[in-house]
Amino acid sequence: MTLQYGSWWKTSTLALAFTFLGYVAFDFVSVDAFIVLTLNIFEAYFIAFFFKQHFQFQQTVNQPSYLVMCLVKFVFLPSLILGVAGTQLIPVFSNMSAQRVLMEWFEGSVVTLVVGLPVVLLCTQNDKLKWSSIYNLRDLAWGVSVAAIAICSAYISWAMFAVFTVILLALCAVFRGFKALSLAGLILAVVIAAAFSHGDLLTKAESDTKLTVLVTMLLGYCNALIICMYDLSNKCSFTHMRALDSHYQHTFEQSPVMLVTLDDEGRILHISDGFICNLEYRREQLLNKPITDFMTDHSASLIHHRGLQGNTQFSIEEIVLVTSRNQQVVCLLEAEVFSDHEGGGHTLCFFQDMSERQKLAEALSKEKELLEVTLSSIGDGVICTDVDSNVTYMNPVAEAILAKLTAEVAGQPFQEVMPLFNEDTLQPIENLTDYCMGNHQTLGLPELTCVKNHLGLTFAIQDSISPIYGKSGKIMGSVMVFQDVTESRMMSRKMNHLAHHDALTGLPNRLLLQDRLIQACKRARRCKHQFALVFIDLDKFKKINDSLGHDYGDLLLKQVSERLAGCVRACDTVSRMGGDEFVLLLDAIEDKRHVRKVIKKVLSSTTGEYELKGIQLTVSLSAGIAIYPDDGDNAETLMKHADTAMYRAKKVAKTDFQFYSAKLDHEAELRVEIESAIHKSIEKGEFIPYYQPIVNAKTFELEKLEMLARWQQQDQLLDPIHFIAIAEDANLIGKLSLQLLKKSFPQFAQWLLIKPGLILSINISVLQLSETHFVKELLDTAAKYNVPPTNLEIEITESALVSNVDAMKKTLLELQKHGFAIAIDDFGTGFSSLSYLKHLNFDTIKIDESFVADISGSKKNADLAMVIVNMAKSLQVNSVAEGVENAMQAKALTACGCEQLQGYFFSEPTDAQAMTHMIEHGQVFSTIHKDN
């Protein structure tokens, strides 16, 4: 029959036809039986229909409770509904009571549905009922045979029938299964139904025989069904297990991992492709072979030893497998022992190739070692943290600075391990690592960053802190790289201090003064107040420095700077410009009277006695003052005007400080003009030699001539006092002197022809003697004009000699070696202890005219001149008195033993022509001598 929704009417018609045929076959037994049979057929139809739509046969095998649920829903409930309907319908057409109808329906339903249910189940597996696709010949033979034997036993007795039915159905279920059992049950049900319907059979049976046979047959059939169900369930499980086993074996063999299954004797049962690939064998070469055949002897002994211990799980770190090419593969072995369903022991082995891992581990080890060596070798400190700012690593430099090892501080907060703070403010520097990681940026350490370790030692550090990123780009922590810059920072501060302060006195130098002066100008302009700039210079410091030595000079400068600093306010500045020059910046003054009062106090405190290593010195200072804004509104102008005022203070007698005035500027401008004129006059040859005679003190005969410089400016003839000092300051004295020598030497050579013993005395500047080529240049000039060095005398002022005795000693000795005579001019005026006389060889002492002017006839006034004459005698050198103005002075000097005289009493300086006339006639000096 078809069991589809679209053919329900066909199915119903077919069921009614079968019902009518059954009715005819039983010879129209009764209308009651026909109706009950019709209801049973419709009941079977509906149950089959429901089973077709909702029943899952495979779930019945796996879940027996599902079958019970389906029987209740699809069998008993529909049967109950149709049975109730029958009890209401049959009494209408017959005289049967409702109780009998229900009883008849129950018997038919039980036999038809329970016994016919297996057939229904088999039929609902396909859309159409095809006996050939469900039952084969063996199933038909077994079903028919079991039904026939059971029916035959009924002729003996119904009890025998019941026993044979139970036994035969059980045997059929065991030996042939569900299909044969369902067919046998169907045949028996039809035969029993027909037998119970036949009147003759019913009369022979006892009243309860029918029910007993029916129940026995049903119980036997149910027992056989249970046997079939369990057998079917076992077969399904076995099939499923075989499928799983096949799938597992396939997965096992296809795995790229090195897997091997061993039996209890260590032979290979299953192999993965990964194992075959690594050992480079064929599968058949490995199967059923001991696993130890493919290992080294040592590895085989390890396997054997572990196997004897009886562990269900074990691992061996290094198992060496041997490939077909006799290469060794180092593996990690993980093994687990388990029992199979037959009770035998199997071992599952997992081999992990460690060769690449070992190479990687070696590479990582080398890389780690290189990294550690690199971090240990660099001179910078390195400290790493995790994402929580806890320290994870420090290199040896960081450990040395912090005086702790990495193991001691690992896991501790960065701020506790490395407490940073600002060197000036001492304020802590916190959260650098958190800020660095939170903002994903590298941070430079703030300036003046310091760290103090647990020993209390402080280090100045600098550099940066950066986040550490993993391969995924996620921040893993931070790293600080820092340098110990304690010494360099100290050196930088020292260099900065030296760049702005004087190294000797510690006072601000010119650079710092310039900056403060600029700031003072801005502040004064903004606040509309005045300030003063004071230039201070030590008088005759060079003489002190050269006579006593630089150590004494430096000591004096220190003491002067201390006194100056103690005389001014904290807001004022005392600066050393260099040498013996100091500058005071007096801020916010009231007027010149205030400045005058301050300067007098400063000079009063600094002028006077100083003790330098037991030597008492009297020191005086000169100061020049410029006032903002009257004398200048910028730093450069104020510096220039204060310097000009100080220079003027040195020139003006009986004053120690000067305020700047426009007149001083005029003098400075005039000085610049004179320097320029001197330079031009040298080029034009406007400087000419004049000569003043030096005569014998007893005979008044001419013995020497002192060459003096004159500047011929148009119609005006200027004395040396107007230009010599300026020429020296402008470093032009050398050129000027050489010009005079070139003009005087030719004339002097002619005079030597008349008076061969005549001596020419030449005034030489210290600057000329300091030049390395001076001696050679003088010798060349003299040789050029045939002037013998023995007829030349070099005059040097005592003050210049005392200031540079060490520097000039070598030059003077060289001059004497070539025959030049040496004379000390202005003797007695130099600031000296006269100790230099013991170290120099000289020929003449020239007594300064100031001592000669004191000779007035009294013995007291002539004492100094006489002392110098006697000193010259004791030193066995010639003495010359300068500035002799009258006969009385000449007689006094001659009387005390002076050898030569010079002055206006004999002759004023004259030009070469007049001097030639004097030399040729030789009468002027003799006339004077005769008259006196």
PDB file of C-alpha atoms in Angstrom, residues 98 136 162 170 188 196 204-205 235 252 264 271 326 384 444 451 520 577 670 703 710 725-726 790 817 895 907 921-922:
ATOM      1  CA  ALA A  98     -20.953  -1.969  24.168  1.00  0.00           C
ATOM      2  CA  ASN A 136      14.218 -12.279   0.933  1.00  0.00           C
ATOM      3  CA  ALA A 162       1.656 -21.377  23.514  1.00  0.00           C
ATOM      4  CA  ALA A 170      12.708 -16.525  20.349  1.00  0.00           C
ATOM      5  CA  LEU A 188       0.424 -16.484  13.438  1.00  0.00           C
ATOM      6  CA  PHE A 196     -10.905 -17.815  17.178  1.00  0.00           C
ATOM      7  CA  LYS A 204     -13.781 -27.027  22.157  1.00  0.00           C
ATOM      8  CA  ALA A 205     -11.745 -24.508  24.140  1.00  0.00           C
ATOM      9  CA  LYS A 235      24.926  -4.632  15.506  1.00  0.00           C
ATOM     10  CA  PHE A 252      45.700   8.692  12.529  1.00  0.00           C
ATOM     11  CA  ASP A 264      52.434  -5.018  23.979  1.00  0.00           C
ATOM     12  CA  ILE A 271      51.919   4.843  11.703  1.00  0.00           C
ATOM     13  CA  ASN A 326      71.136   6.961   8.625  1.00  0.00           C
ATOM     14  CA  CYS A 384      63.351  47.618  31.922  1.00  0.00           C
ATOM     15  CA  GLY A 444      63.657  62.541  27.152  1.00  0.00           C
ATOM     16  CA  VAL A 451      68.885  59.635  41.083  1.00  0.00           C
ATOM     17  CA  ALA A 520      70.704  97.116  33.690  1.00  0.00           C
ATOM     18  CA  MET A 577      87.966  92.891  32.989  1.00  0.00           C
ATOM     19  CA  LEU A 670      92.576 114.142  19.687  1.00  0.00           C
ATOM     20  CA  GLU A 703     132.383 113.530  24.345  1.00  0.00           C
ATOM     21  CA  ARG A 710     111.554 116.061  16.752  1.00  0.00           C
ATOM     22  CA  ALA A 725     104.045 108.140  24.510  1.00  0.00           C
ATOM     23  CA  ILE A 726     101.292 108.057  21.907  1.00  0.00           C
ATOM     24  CA  THR A 790     131.617 100.840  19.933  1.00  0.00           C
ATOM     25  CA  LYS A 817     128.618  91.438  23.163  1.00  0.00           C
ATOM     26  CA  ALA A 895     133.338 118.557  42.675  1.00  0.00           C
ATOM     27  CA  SER A 907     123.642 123.709  24.662  1.00  0.00           C
ATOM     28  CA  HIS A 921     134.999 124.585  15.454  1.00  0.00           C
ATOM     29  CA  GLY A 922     134.996 123.031  18.898  1.00  0.00           C
TER      30      GLY A 922
END
